[in-house]
Short mmCIF file of C-alpha atoms in Angstrom, two decimals:
data_model
loop_
_atom_site.label_atom_id
_atom_site.label_comp_id
_atom_site.label_asym_id
_atom_site.label_seq_id
_atom_site.Cartn_x
_atom_site.Cartn_y
_atom_site.Cartn_z
CA UNK A 1 -7.89 -16.79 26.02
CA UNK A 2 -7.12 -13.29 27.15
CA UNK A 3 -7.01 -10.35 24.82
CA UNK A 4 -3.93 -8.10 24.95
CA UNK A 5 -4.27 -4.76 26.62
CA UNK A 6 -4.08 -1.52 24.70
CA UNK A 7 -0.91 -0.51 26.57
CA UNK A 8 0.90 -3.66 25.44
CA UNK A 9 -0.23 -3.06 21.87
CA UNK A 10 0.99 0.54 21.99
CA UNK A 11 4.47 -0.55 23.13
CA UNK A 12 5.03 -2.86 20.16
CA UNK A 13 7.34 -1.15 17.63
CA UNK A 14 5.76 -0.63 14.24
CA UNK A 15 7.27 -1.83 10.99
CA UNK A 16 7.54 0.85 8.24
CA UNK A 17 4.30 0.91 6.20
CA UNK A 18 6.13 0.29 2.91
CA UNK A 19 6.96 -3.20 4.24
CA UNK A 20 3.35 -4.06 5.08
CA UNK A 21 3.16 -6.12 1.91
CA UNK A 22 5.42 -8.65 3.65
CA UNK A 23 3.03 -9.05 6.57
CA UNK A 24 1.43 -12.50 7.03
CA UNK A 25 -1.85 -10.87 8.13
CA UNK A 26 -2.41 -7.87 5.85
CA UNK A 27 -3.98 -9.96 3.03
CA UNK A 28 -5.48 -12.73 5.16
CA UNK A 29 -8.90 -13.33 6.65
CA UNK A 30 -8.05 -13.37 10.36
CA UNK A 31 -10.38 -15.26 12.68
CA UNK A 32 -10.88 -12.89 15.62
CA UNK A 33 -13.47 -12.65 18.36
CA UNK A 34 -15.47 -9.50 19.04
CA UNK A 35 -13.33 -8.81 22.12
CA UNK A 36 -10.19 -9.04 19.97
CA UNK A 37 -11.62 -6.74 17.30
CA UNK A 38 -12.51 -4.07 19.86
CA UNK A 39 -8.95 -4.19 21.26
CA UNK A 40 -7.37 -3.38 17.87
CA UNK A 41 -5.60 -0.01 17.66
CA UNK A 42 -5.19 2.30 14.66
CA UNK A 43 -2.00 4.22 15.61
CA UNK A 44 -2.49 6.59 12.66
CA UNK A 45 -0.90 4.36 9.99
CA UNK A 46 -2.27 4.22 6.43
CA UNK A 47 -1.59 1.54 3.83
CA UNK A 48 -2.98 1.77 0.29
CA UNK A 49 -4.90 4.88 1.39
CA UNK A 50 -6.71 2.92 4.12
CA UNK A 51 -6.44 3.35 7.88
CA UNK A 52 -4.94 0.15 9.26
CA UNK A 53 -5.75 -1.46 12.60
CA UNK A 54 -3.09 -3.35 14.53
CA UNK A 55 -2.82 -6.22 16.96
CA UNK A 56 0.55 -5.66 18.63
CA UNK A 57 2.35 -4.51 15.47
CA UNK A 58 0.51 -6.84 13.05
CA UNK A 59 -1.51 -4.90 10.45
CA UNK A 60 -5.02 -6.35 10.19
CA UNK A 61 -7.66 -5.47 7.62
CA UNK A 62 -9.84 -8.54 6.90
CA UNK A 63 -11.83 -10.28 9.66
CA UNK A 64 -13.60 -13.63 9.81
CA UNK A 65 -16.33 -13.69 12.48
CA UNK A 66 -19.04 -16.09 13.66
CA UNK A 67 -21.72 -15.06 16.11
CA UNK A 68 -25.38 -14.72 16.99
CA UNK A 69 -27.48 -11.86 15.63
CA UNK A 70 -29.04 -10.07 18.61
CA UNK A 71 -30.55 -7.10 16.74
CA UNK A 72 -31.05 -5.73 13.23
CA UNK A 73 -31.42 -2.01 12.52
CA UNK A 74 -32.36 -0.87 9.03
CA UNK A 75 -31.64 2.65 7.82
CA UNK A 76 -32.10 4.41 4.49
CA UNK A 77 -29.15 2.84 2.69
CA UNK A 78 -27.61 0.40 5.15
CA UNK A 79 -28.45 -2.34 7.60
CA UNK A 80 -26.65 -2.86 10.90
CA UNK A 81 -26.36 -6.33 12.46
CA UNK A 82 -25.29 -6.54 16.11
CA UNK A 83 -23.27 -9.73 16.61
CA UNK A 84 -22.59 -11.52 19.91
CA UNK A 85 -20.01 -14.32 19.92
CA UNK A 86 -19.99 -14.99 23.70
CA UNK A 87 -16.63 -13.26 24.16
CA UNK A 88 -18.11 -10.56 26.42
CA UNK A 89 -18.37 -7.85 23.73
CA UNK A 90 -20.83 -7.22 20.90
CA UNK A 91 -19.89 -5.57 17.63
CA UNK A 92 -21.86 -3.89 14.86
CA UNK A 93 -21.55 -5.22 11.32
CA UNK A 94 -22.74 -2.83 8.60
CA UNK A 95 -23.99 -3.86 5.16
CA UNK A 96 -25.03 -1.58 2.32
CA UNK A 97 -28.49 -2.38 1.01
CA UNK A 98 -28.89 -3.07 -2.71
CA UNK A 99 -30.55 -0.40 -4.80
CA UNK A 100 -34.18 -0.87 -5.68
CA UNK A 101 -35.12 -1.07 -9.39
CA UNK A 102 -36.54 2.46 -9.24
CA UNK A 103 -33.32 3.89 -7.71
CA UNK A 104 -30.90 2.05 -10.00
CA UNK A 105 -29.61 3.91 -13.09
CA UNK A 106 -31.21 2.74 -16.36
CA UNK A 107 -27.94 1.56 -17.93
CA UNK A 108 -26.48 -0.16 -14.86
CA UNK A 109 -26.78 -3.75 -13.75
CA UNK A 110 -28.50 -3.72 -10.37
CA UNK A 111 -27.69 -7.41 -9.77
CA UNK A 112 -23.91 -7.86 -9.59
CA UNK A 113 -22.41 -11.30 -10.11
CA UNK A 114 -22.45 -13.36 -6.90
CA UNK A 115 -18.76 -14.32 -7.21
CA UNK A 116 -17.46 -10.76 -6.76
CA UNK A 117 -18.49 -9.55 -3.29
CA UNK A 118 -17.27 -6.23 -1.97
CA UNK A 119 -18.24 -3.56 0.54
CA UNK A 120 -20.46 -1.77 -1.97
CA UNK A 121 -22.05 -5.02 -3.21
CA UNK A 122 -22.02 -7.49 -0.29
CA UNK A 123 -23.07 -11.07 -0.84
CA UNK A 124 -25.84 -11.64 1.72
CA UNK A 125 -28.96 -13.85 1.67
CA UNK A 126 -31.19 -10.97 2.75
CA UNK A 127 -34.37 -13.03 3.09
CA UNK A 128 -32.78 -15.78 5.20
CA UNK A 129 -31.01 -13.56 7.74
CA UNK A 130 -33.01 -12.73 10.86
CA UNK A 131 -32.50 -12.27 14.58
CA UNK A 132 -31.43 -15.15 16.84
CA UNK A 133 -29.58 -16.87 14.00
CA UNK A 134 -25.91 -17.79 13.95
CA UNK A 135 -24.08 -16.34 10.95
CA UNK A 136 -20.54 -16.22 9.65
CA UNK A 137 -19.23 -12.91 8.35
CA UNK A 138 -16.32 -11.75 6.24
CA UNK A 139 -15.71 -8.06 6.80
CA UNK A 140 -13.22 -5.22 6.71
CA UNK A 141 -12.33 -3.44 9.93
CA UNK A 142 -13.64 0.11 10.23
CA UNK A 143 -14.92 2.50 12.85
CA UNK A 144 -17.78 4.91 13.42
CA UNK A 145 -17.49 7.63 16.06
CA UNK A 146 -14.32 5.89 17.34
CA UNK A 147 -16.31 2.66 17.80
CA UNK A 148 -15.00 -0.41 15.89
CA UNK A 149 -17.26 -1.82 13.20
CA UNK A 150 -17.11 -4.39 10.44
CA UNK A 151 -17.98 -3.52 6.86
CA UNK A 152 -19.64 -6.71 5.61
CA UNK A 153 -18.31 -8.25 2.41
CA UNK A 154 -19.98 -11.64 2.71
CA UNK A 155 -22.44 -13.22 5.14
CA UNK A 156 -23.84 -16.73 5.35
CA UNK A 157 -25.73 -19.04 7.65
CA UNK A 158 -23.95 -21.47 9.98
CA UNK A 159 -25.45 -24.91 9.52
CA UNK A 160 -23.85 -26.84 12.39
CA UNK A 161 -21.91 -26.42 15.60
CA UNK A 162 -18.93 -28.11 13.97
CA UNK A 163 -18.37 -24.94 11.93
CA UNK A 164 -18.36 -22.89 15.13
CA UNK A 165 -15.89 -25.27 16.75
CA UNK A 166 -13.49 -24.96 13.81
CA UNK A 167 -13.73 -21.18 13.97
CA UNK A 168 -12.97 -21.16 17.71
CA UNK A 169 -9.98 -23.45 17.10
CA UNK A 170 -8.74 -21.09 14.39
CA UNK A 171 -9.04 -18.12 16.76
CA UNK A 172 -7.07 -19.97 19.40
CA UNK A 173 -4.33 -21.11 17.00
CA UNK A 174 -3.95 -17.64 15.51
CA UNK A 175 -3.13 -16.15 18.94
CA UNK A 176 -1.12 -19.07 20.27
CA UNK A 177 1.99 -17.60 21.98
CA UNK A 178 4.21 -20.39 20.64
CA UNK A 179 2.95 -21.14 17.12
CA UNK A 180 0.36 -18.47 16.37
CA UNK A 181 1.03 -15.51 14.09
CA UNK A 182 -0.58 -13.02 16.46
CA UNK A 183 0.98 -14.58 19.55
CA UNK A 184 4.20 -12.59 19.18
CA UNK A 185 5.36 -9.36 17.60
CA UNK A 186 6.00 -9.21 13.88
CA UNK A 187 9.72 -8.98 13.11
CA UNK A 188 10.96 -8.56 9.54
CA UNK A 189 14.26 -10.33 8.90
CA UNK A 190 17.04 -8.52 7.07
CA UNK A 191 16.94 -11.16 4.31
CA UNK A 192 13.28 -10.34 3.62
CA UNK A 193 14.06 -6.63 3.47
CA UNK A 194 16.89 -7.28 0.99
CA UNK A 195 14.62 -9.42 -1.18
CA UNK A 196 11.99 -6.69 -1.10
CA UNK A 197 14.59 -4.08 -2.12
CA UNK A 198 15.74 -6.25 -5.02
CA UNK A 199 12.16 -6.67 -6.20
CA UNK A 200 11.63 -2.91 -6.02
CA UNK A 201 14.81 -2.25 -7.99
CA UNK A 202 13.75 -4.72 -10.68
CA UNK A 203 10.29 -3.17 -10.82
CA UNK A 204 11.72 0.34 -11.20
CA UNK A 205 14.14 -0.89 -13.87
CA UNK A 206 11.25 -2.40 -15.84
CA UNK A 207 9.36 0.89 -15.60
CA UNK A 208 12.41 2.78 -16.87
CA UNK A 209 12.68 0.38 -19.80
CA UNK A 210 9.00 0.84 -20.61
CA UNK A 211 9.42 4.59 -20.64
CA UNK A 212 12.41 4.11 -22.97
CA UNK A 213 14.37 7.12 -21.74
CA UNK A 214 17.32 7.96 -19.54
CA UNK A 215 17.40 10.23 -16.53
CA UNK A 216 17.80 13.33 -18.69
CA UNK A 217 14.50 12.62 -20.45
CA UNK A 218 16.03 11.82 -23.88
CA UNK A 219 15.40 8.53 -25.62
CA UNK A 220 18.42 6.22 -25.67
CA UNK A 221 18.61 3.59 -28.41
CA UNK A 222 19.78 0.13 -27.54
CA UNK A 223 22.56 -1.35 -29.63
CA UNK A 224 21.79 -4.50 -31.53
CA UNK A 225 23.32 -7.60 -29.96
CA UNK A 226 24.39 -5.76 -26.80
CA UNK A 227 22.50 -5.48 -23.54
CA UNK A 228 24.60 -2.59 -22.22
CA UNK A 229 23.89 -0.08 -25.00
CA UNK A 230 22.03 2.33 -22.78
CA UNK A 231 24.79 2.27 -20.17
CA UNK A 232 27.49 2.98 -22.77
CA UNK A 233 25.53 5.86 -24.29
CA UNK A 234 24.95 7.32 -20.84
CA UNK A 235 28.65 7.11 -19.97
CA UNK A 236 29.59 8.70 -23.29
CA UNK A 237 27.18 11.58 -22.68
CA UNK A 238 28.61 12.08 -19.19
CA UNK A 239 32.15 12.20 -20.61
CA UNK A 240 31.12 14.83 -23.15
CA UNK A 241 29.59 16.97 -20.43
CA UNK A 242 32.74 16.65 -18.30
CA UNK A 243 34.99 17.70 -21.21
CA UNK A 244 32.77 20.67 -21.97
CA UNK A 245 32.84 21.68 -18.31
CA UNK A 246 36.67 21.54 -18.26
CA UNK A 247 36.89 23.66 -21.42
CA UNK A 248 34.64 26.27 -19.87
CA UNK A 249 36.81 26.32 -16.74
CA UNK A 250 40.08 26.68 -18.70
CA UNK A 251 38.70 29.40 -21.00
CA UNK A 252 37.76 31.70 -18.10
CA UNK A 253 40.50 34.39 -17.32
CA UNK A 254 42.20 34.26 -13.97
CA UNK A 255 41.34 37.07 -11.59
CA UNK A 256 44.86 37.31 -10.07
CA UNK A 257 46.56 37.72 -13.46
CA UNK A 258 44.14 40.42 -14.53
CA UNK A 259 44.70 42.30 -11.29
CA UNK A 260 48.51 42.29 -11.66
CA UNK A 261 48.33 43.48 -15.27
CA UNK A 262 45.94 46.27 -14.35
CA UNK A 263 48.28 47.58 -11.65
CA UNK A 264 51.44 47.40 -13.79
CA UNK A 265 49.88 48.71 -17.02
CA UNK A 266 47.49 51.52 -16.19
CA UNK A 267 46.97 52.17 -19.93
CA UNK A 268 43.28 51.90 -20.72
CA UNK A 269 42.21 49.18 -23.10
CA UNK A 270 40.86 50.67 -26.30
CA UNK A 271 39.26 47.38 -27.31
CA UNK A 272 37.32 45.99 -24.35
CA UNK A 273 36.70 42.29 -24.39
CA UNK A 274 33.31 41.20 -25.60
CA UNK A 275 31.05 39.26 -23.30
CA UNK A 276 30.89 35.55 -24.07
CA UNK A 277 28.23 34.52 -26.50
CA UNK A 278 25.14 33.17 -24.83
CA UNK A 279 24.85 30.19 -27.16
CA UNK A 280 28.35 28.81 -26.69
CA UNK A 281 28.84 25.36 -28.25
CA UNK A 282 30.83 24.26 -25.21
CA UNK A 283 28.07 25.09 -22.76
CA UNK A 284 26.37 21.87 -21.56
CA UNK A 285 22.66 21.59 -22.06
CA UNK A 286 20.61 21.85 -18.86
CA UNK A 287 18.84 18.73 -17.75
CA UNK A 288 15.07 18.86 -17.78
CA UNK A 289 13.39 18.22 -14.43
CA UNK A 290 12.51 14.63 -13.66
CA UNK A 291 8.78 14.08 -13.86
CA UNK A 292 7.24 12.30 -10.90
CA UNK A 293 4.94 9.41 -11.66
CA UNK A 294 2.18 8.19 -9.41
CA UNK A 295 1.96 4.42 -9.58
CA UNK A 296 -1.67 3.26 -9.17
CA UNK A 297 -2.24 0.84 -6.34
CA UNK A 298 -3.85 -2.45 -7.32
CA UNK A 299 -6.24 -3.49 -4.58
CA UNK A 300 -6.61 -7.24 -3.97
CA UNK A 301 -9.68 -8.97 -5.34
CA UNK A 302 -11.70 -10.25 -2.41
CA UNK A 303 -13.30 -12.98 -4.48
CA UNK A 304 -9.89 -14.68 -4.90
CA UNK A 305 -9.56 -15.29 -1.16
CA UNK A 306 -10.67 -18.43 0.60
CA UNK A 307 -14.01 -17.39 2.08
CA UNK A 308 -14.36 -19.49 5.21
CA UNK A 309 -12.02 -22.40 4.67
CA UNK A 310 -14.56 -25.01 5.73
#
């Protein structure tokens, strides 16, 4: 297997980031070798406030890796495992160390549940992991000083070579040019885009219904037994505004008529016209500005994913 060059990856056209939710790789644990992980490119694209790495134009975040531990470096708050998978490149996998009982806050639980691993609380058998042992790692792609790294979410021991063989087969199938997902560029069909747009319209409509107001910020009551009450009230309000606007236009004096009368009748007007009242009943009410809402992003729960699949 040969890894794609960076130039070929840079030539692949990117899909708009708002369509990354349709990607078959964005929420999947991708089995990649160390050489494949190093060849991933960032291209300055963010999704859910995270910098995304790409293979061709496939967004990749979660990595499944198996390799041999060649060195372990322990620092104040983290531990770095250097992994070699015989692909010609080694990669560093970083894990945050658990807090000691003296460092943990008094009201916090220093031992998180084992079924909810994350970057901050990785699930690792610390006492069983040592150098020259083959391990399997679930991690999130990151970088340090422009060098690719893996942020460990879960780590375990590999008990047999059959597990390694299955992982190598998965790496090969994932990059198969004919049937693999990463073997060709990601192309979003127009039907998928239309389905995504319909889902977004339905989601926005549900949010509007929850807010219970129209575009002008006023609450619109739904008629009993009718599902189009809001639409009818909105149309009625628009008609009233249009009639008021026409009345205002017709009530204004014409400039040409006033000019002709002033030239023919130079007699001064003893009763000048009063300025229009500021609170005219025909004047339409100004619309309040539409308030922007920031929809919180729900991050996927890593514990719901299939960990290793075998």
